[in-house]
Coordinates of C-alpha atoms in Angstrom, one line a residue:
M1 CA -43.7 24.7 -16.9
M2 CA -43.3 28.5 -17.4
T3 CA -45.7 30.1 -19.8
E4 CA -44.9 32.5 -22.7
P5 CA -46.3 36.0 -23.0
A6 CA -49.1 36.1 -25.5
T7 CA -47.3 38.6 -27.6
L8 CA -44.5 36.2 -28.6
A9 CA -44.8 34.7 -32.1
L10 CA -44.7 31.0 -31.2
D11 CA -46.6 27.8 -32.1
S12 CA -48.0 29.0 -35.4
V13 CA -47.6 28.6 -39.1
L14 CA -48.2 31.3 -41.7
G15 CA -48.8 30.7 -45.4
F16 CA -48.0 33.3 -48.0
T17 CA -47.8 33.8 -51.8
L18 CA -45.8 35.9 -54.2
P19 CA -48.3 36.1 -57.2
G20 CA -45.9 38.0 -59.4
R21 CA -43.2 35.3 -59.0
H22 CA -45.5 32.3 -59.0
A23 CA -44.3 31.2 -55.6
R24 CA -45.9 30.1 -52.3
G25 CA -44.4 29.7 -48.9
R26 CA -44.9 28.6 -45.3
L27 CA -43.2 29.9 -42.2
A28 CA -43.5 28.0 -38.9
R29 CA -42.2 28.6 -35.4
L30 CA -42.5 26.3 -32.4
G31 CA -42.1 27.0 -28.7
P32 CA -44.2 25.7 -25.8
A33 CA -45.8 23.0 -27.9
L34 CA -42.4 21.8 -28.8
D35 CA -41.3 21.8 -25.2
Q36 CA -44.4 19.7 -24.2
I37 CA -43.6 17.1 -26.9
L38 CA -39.9 16.9 -25.9
A39 CA -40.7 16.7 -22.2
A40 CA -42.3 13.3 -22.6
H41 CA -38.8 11.8 -23.1
A42 CA -35.4 12.6 -21.7
Y43 CA -33.7 13.0 -25.0
P44 CA -30.0 14.0 -25.2
P45 CA -29.6 17.5 -26.6
V46 CA -28.5 16.3 -30.1
L47 CA -31.7 14.1 -30.4
A48 CA -33.9 16.9 -29.0
R49 CA -32.6 19.1 -31.8
L50 CA -33.2 16.4 -34.4
L51 CA -36.8 15.8 -33.3
A52 CA -37.4 19.5 -33.2
E53 CA -36.2 19.9 -36.8
A54 CA -38.5 17.0 -37.8
L55 CA -41.5 18.7 -36.0
V56 CA -40.9 21.9 -37.8
L57 CA -40.8 20.0 -41.1
G58 CA -44.1 18.4 -40.1
A59 CA -45.7 21.8 -39.5
L60 CA -44.4 23.2 -42.9
L61 CA -45.6 20.2 -44.9
G62 CA -48.7 19.5 -43.0
S63 CA -49.9 23.1 -43.5
L64 CA -50.0 22.5 -47.2
L65 CA -52.9 20.1 -46.8
K66 CA -56.2 21.6 -48.0
D67 CA -58.2 19.1 -46.1
E68 CA -58.5 20.2 -42.5
K69 CA -58.9 16.6 -41.4
G70 CA -56.0 15.4 -43.5
Q71 CA -52.9 14.0 -41.9
L72 CA -49.2 14.3 -42.7
T73 CA -46.7 11.7 -41.4
L74 CA -42.9 11.8 -41.5
Q75 CA -41.2 8.6 -40.7
A76 CA -37.4 7.9 -40.9
Q77 CA -36.6 4.3 -41.6
T78 CA -33.0 3.6 -40.8
E79 CA -30.3 0.9 -40.5
G80 CA -26.9 1.1 -38.9
G81 CA -27.3 4.4 -37.1
A82 CA -27.8 5.6 -33.5
V83 CA -31.5 6.4 -34.3
D84 CA -33.5 3.5 -35.6
L85 CA -37.0 5.2 -35.7
L86 CA -38.3 8.7 -35.9
V87 CA -42.0 9.6 -36.4
V88 CA -43.8 12.9 -36.6
D89 CA -47.5 13.3 -37.1
Y90 CA -49.5 16.4 -38.0
R91 CA -53.3 16.8 -38.2
G92 CA -55.2 20.0 -38.2
G93 CA -52.4 21.9 -36.5
E94 CA -52.0 19.3 -33.8
M95 CA -48.6 17.6 -33.7
R96 CA -46.8 14.7 -32.0
G97 CA -43.5 13.0 -32.5
Y98 CA -40.9 10.7 -30.9
L99 CA -37.7 8.9 -31.8
R100 CA -36.1 5.7 -30.7
H101 CA -32.3 5.4 -30.4
D102 CA -29.4 3.3 -29.1
P103 CA -27.8 5.1 -26.1
E104 CA -24.6 3.2 -26.3
R105 CA -24.0 3.9 -30.0
L106 CA -24.9 7.6 -29.5
A107 CA -22.4 7.9 -26.6
E108 CA -19.6 6.8 -29.0
M109 CA -20.3 9.7 -31.4
P110 CA -19.0 13.3 -31.3
A111 CA -21.1 16.1 -29.8
D112 CA -22.3 17.1 -33.2
P113 CA -22.8 13.9 -35.3
S114 CA -23.6 14.0 -39.0
L115 CA -27.0 13.0 -40.3
F116 CA -25.4 9.7 -41.6
A117 CA -24.0 8.9 -38.2
L118 CA -27.4 9.4 -36.6
F119 CA -29.4 7.4 -39.2
G120 CA -26.9 5.2 -41.0
K121 CA -28.5 4.0 -44.2
G122 CA -31.9 5.6 -44.0
Y123 CA -34.9 6.8 -45.9
L124 CA -37.5 9.4 -45.1
A125 CA -41.1 8.5 -45.9
I126 CA -43.5 11.5 -46.3
T127 CA -47.1 10.5 -46.3
F128 CA -50.1 12.7 -47.1
D129 CA -53.6 11.3 -46.1
Q130 CA -56.6 13.2 -47.5
A131 CA -59.5 12.4 -45.1
A132 CA -62.2 13.9 -47.4
T133 CA -61.3 11.8 -50.4
G134 CA -59.5 8.8 -48.8
E135 CA -56.5 9.4 -51.1
R136 CA -53.1 8.6 -49.7
Y137 CA -49.8 9.6 -51.3
Q138 CA -46.4 8.7 -50.1
G139 CA -42.9 9.7 -51.3
I140 CA -39.7 8.1 -50.1
V141 CA -36.3 9.7 -50.4
P142 CA -32.9 8.8 -49.0
L143 CA -31.7 10.5 -45.9
E144 CA -28.8 12.3 -47.6
G145 CA -27.2 15.7 -47.1
G146 CA -26.5 17.5 -44.0
S147 CA -30.0 17.8 -42.5
L148 CA -33.6 16.7 -42.6
A149 CA -34.4 19.9 -44.4
A150 CA -32.1 18.9 -47.2
A151 CA -33.9 15.5 -47.5
A152 CA -37.2 17.4 -47.7
E153 CA -35.8 19.5 -50.6
H154 CA -34.8 16.3 -52.3
Y155 CA -38.3 14.9 -51.8
F156 CA -39.9 17.9 -53.6
A157 CA -37.3 17.8 -56.4
Q158 CA -37.7 14.0 -56.9
S159 CA -41.4 13.3 -56.1
E160 CA -43.1 16.6 -56.9
Q161 CA -40.7 18.1 -59.4
I162 CA -41.2 21.5 -57.8
P163 CA -38.2 23.7 -57.1
S164 CA -38.2 24.3 -53.4
L165 CA -36.1 25.7 -50.6
V166 CA -36.3 24.5 -47.0
R167 CA -34.6 26.1 -44.1
V168 CA -34.9 24.9 -40.4
A169 CA -33.2 26.3 -37.3
V170 CA -33.3 25.1 -33.7
K171 CA -32.2 27.0 -30.6
Q172 CA -31.8 25.4 -27.2
E173 CA -32.0 28.1 -24.5
A174 CA -30.0 28.0 -21.3
D175 CA -33.2 27.6 -19.3
G176 CA -34.0 24.4 -21.1
R177 CA -36.6 25.8 -23.5
T178 CA -36.3 24.9 -27.2
R179 CA -37.3 27.3 -30.0
A180 CA -37.4 26.1 -33.6
G181 CA -38.5 27.7 -36.9
G182 CA -38.6 26.9 -40.5
L183 CA -39.2 28.3 -44.0
L184 CA -40.6 26.4 -47.0
I185 CA -40.9 28.2 -50.3
Q186 CA -41.8 26.7 -53.7
H187 CA -42.1 27.7 -57.3
L188 CA -45.5 26.7 -58.7
P189 CA -46.6 25.8 -62.2
E190 CA -47.8 28.8 -64.2
G191 CA -51.1 29.1 -66.0
E192 CA -53.9 26.7 -66.8
E193 CA -53.5 23.0 -67.7
G194 CA -51.7 22.4 -70.9
R195 CA -49.4 25.4 -70.7
E196 CA -45.7 25.1 -70.0
R197 CA -44.7 24.3 -66.4
L198 CA -42.0 26.7 -65.3
H199 CA -40.1 24.0 -63.5
T200 CA -39.5 22.1 -66.7
R201 CA -37.5 24.9 -68.3
L202 CA -33.8 24.8 -68.3
D203 CA -33.8 28.0 -66.4
H204 CA -36.4 29.9 -64.4
P205 CA -35.2 33.4 -63.5
E206 CA -38.4 34.1 -61.4
W207 CA -37.5 31.2 -59.1
Q208 CA -33.8 32.1 -59.0
H209 CA -34.8 35.6 -57.7
V210 CA -37.1 34.3 -55.0
E211 CA -34.6 31.6 -54.0
A212 CA -31.9 34.2 -53.6
L213 CA -34.1 36.4 -51.4
A214 CA -35.2 33.4 -49.3
Q215 CA -31.6 32.2 -48.8
T216 CA -30.9 35.4 -46.8
I217 CA -33.0 34.3 -43.9
S218 CA -30.9 33.6 -40.8
P219 CA -31.3 31.0 -38.1
A220 CA -31.8 33.8 -35.6
E221 CA -34.8 35.2 -37.6
L222 CA -36.4 31.7 -37.8
T223 CA -36.2 31.2 -34.0
D224 CA -36.7 34.7 -32.6
P225 CA -40.2 34.7 -30.9
R226 CA -40.2 38.5 -30.9
L227 CA -40.3 38.6 -34.7
A228 CA -43.8 38.1 -36.0
L229 CA -44.0 35.8 -38.9
D230 CA -45.8 38.3 -41.2
D231 CA -43.0 40.8 -40.4
L232 CA -40.5 38.2 -41.4
V233 CA -42.3 37.7 -44.7
W234 CA -42.2 41.4 -45.3
R235 CA -38.5 41.6 -44.4
L236 CA -37.7 39.0 -47.0
F237 CA -40.0 40.1 -49.9
H238 CA -40.9 43.8 -49.3
E239 CA -39.6 44.8 -52.7
E240 CA -42.1 42.5 -54.5
D241 CA -45.1 44.1 -56.2
E242 CA -47.5 42.0 -54.2
V243 CA -47.2 39.7 -51.1
R244 CA -50.3 37.9 -49.8
T245 CA -50.5 36.2 -46.4
L246 CA -53.0 33.6 -45.3
A247 CA -54.6 33.4 -41.8
D248 CA -52.2 32.2 -39.1
M249 CA -52.8 28.5 -38.1
P250 CA -52.1 27.7 -34.4
L251 CA -49.9 24.7 -33.6
S252 CA -50.2 22.6 -30.5
R253 CA -49.2 19.3 -29.0
G254 CA -51.9 16.8 -30.0
C255 CA -51.3 13.2 -28.9
R256 CA -54.6 11.4 -29.5
C257 CA -54.2 8.8 -26.9
S258 CA -56.8 8.6 -24.1
P259 CA -58.5 5.7 -22.2
E260 CA -61.5 6.1 -24.4
H261 CA -59.4 6.0 -27.6
V262 CA -57.5 2.9 -26.3
R263 CA -60.8 1.1 -25.5
G264 CA -62.1 1.9 -28.9
V265 CA -58.9 0.5 -30.6
L266 CA -59.0 -2.7 -28.4
A267 CA -62.7 -3.2 -29.3
R268 CA -61.7 -3.8 -32.9
F269 CA -59.8 -6.9 -32.0
P270 CA -61.6 -10.3 -31.7
A271 CA -62.3 -11.4 -28.1
E272 CA -59.7 -14.2 -28.2
E273 CA -57.0 -11.8 -29.3
R274 CA -57.9 -9.4 -26.5
A275 CA -57.8 -12.3 -24.0
A276 CA -54.2 -13.1 -25.3
M277 CA -53.1 -9.5 -24.7
A278 CA -54.4 -9.5 -21.1
E279 CA -52.3 -9.8 -18.0
P280 CA -53.3 -12.4 -15.3
D281 CA -55.5 -9.8 -13.6
G282 CA -57.5 -9.2 -16.8
T283 CA -55.8 -5.9 -17.5
I284 CA -54.5 -4.9 -21.0
R285 CA -51.8 -2.4 -20.7
V286 CA -51.3 -0.2 -23.8
D287 CA -48.2 2.2 -24.0
C288 CA -48.2 5.3 -26.1
E289 CA -44.7 6.0 -27.5
F290 CA -45.5 9.6 -28.4
C291 CA -46.4 10.8 -24.9
A292 CA -44.8 8.0 -22.8
R293 CA -48.0 7.2 -21.0
S294 CA -49.4 3.8 -20.1
F295 CA -53.1 3.0 -20.2
P296 CA -54.3 0.0 -18.2
V297 CA -57.7 -1.2 -19.5
Q298 CA -59.8 -3.9 -17.9
L299 CA -60.7 -6.6 -20.3
D300 CA -64.4 -6.4 -19.4
A301 CA -64.5 -2.6 -19.6

C-alpha cells in the first residue's frame, strides 16, 4: 500500500470550542487508516462509502469521551434491507468496523440507493462505555433521513436534547484510496447547575449563528488532506472573538484480535464448552469479522 506524505492532514480528530457562543465541535479526517479497514473486505463502492461514513461518525462521537480507555460503539440493527449489520468501534483513537450484506439484494438496487433501501427498517444504537467508572449509556434512534449523519443528529436531539449539526463527506479516489471527513458541532448548556439551559428556549440565536456558519462547510473541505483541521476551524469561525482548539488526536486502525487475545477469550469458557467448539484435530478456529482473519488455536495451548 502506498504511504501518505507526513504533511497531509489525515487520520486525526481535532476538538475546538467557541466560548463566546457556548459551542463545542470536533473535526475528523480519515485516510490510510480507513483504507486499511476497508481493505479487509472487498466491499462494493456504495458499501465502502457507507462504512467510511460510519467510521467518521465513530471518530467524532468517540472523541467526546473524557475517559481515555472509554469505548464508543455504533451498531445498525436492520430488517428488510441489503445491509443487515453494521458495527463500528472506537477506543483511544483506535478504530475498527465492518458490515454484512446480501449481495443479491444489493445488485438489484440502483447505483446510489437510499438509506432506507440499504437498511430497510433499521435502528442505530450508540453506546458509550466509561472504563473508569463502569458506566454504560446507550441511545437508540431510527435510521431515518438521507444519511447516517442525519441519524446522529436525531440521536443528539432525542437522547441528549442538545442542538447539534453533523456533516460527513466521503471521496473515493481513482487510485482506489478513500478519504473521509466529518464535522460535529453542538450548543452546550450555559452556566452552572440550576440556570436556564439554552437548548430549552424557544429560540437560541447564539446557536443559530454558529449553525449557519458551520453549514457553509463543503464536502471538498472535509476530505481535502492538504487543508489542516485547525485551518478549517479558522476558515469557518475566524470572525468569532475567541476560538480554542484542543490537541490533535491521532486515529488508527485498531483491531484487537491476536492469538493471545483469542486464547484469553477461550480460557473463560468451561473445558467442556471448549471441547465442543474444537474440530476433530483439537483445533478451535476463531474468525474475526473486523479484519477477516482466522485464528486456529490448539485446545491444549
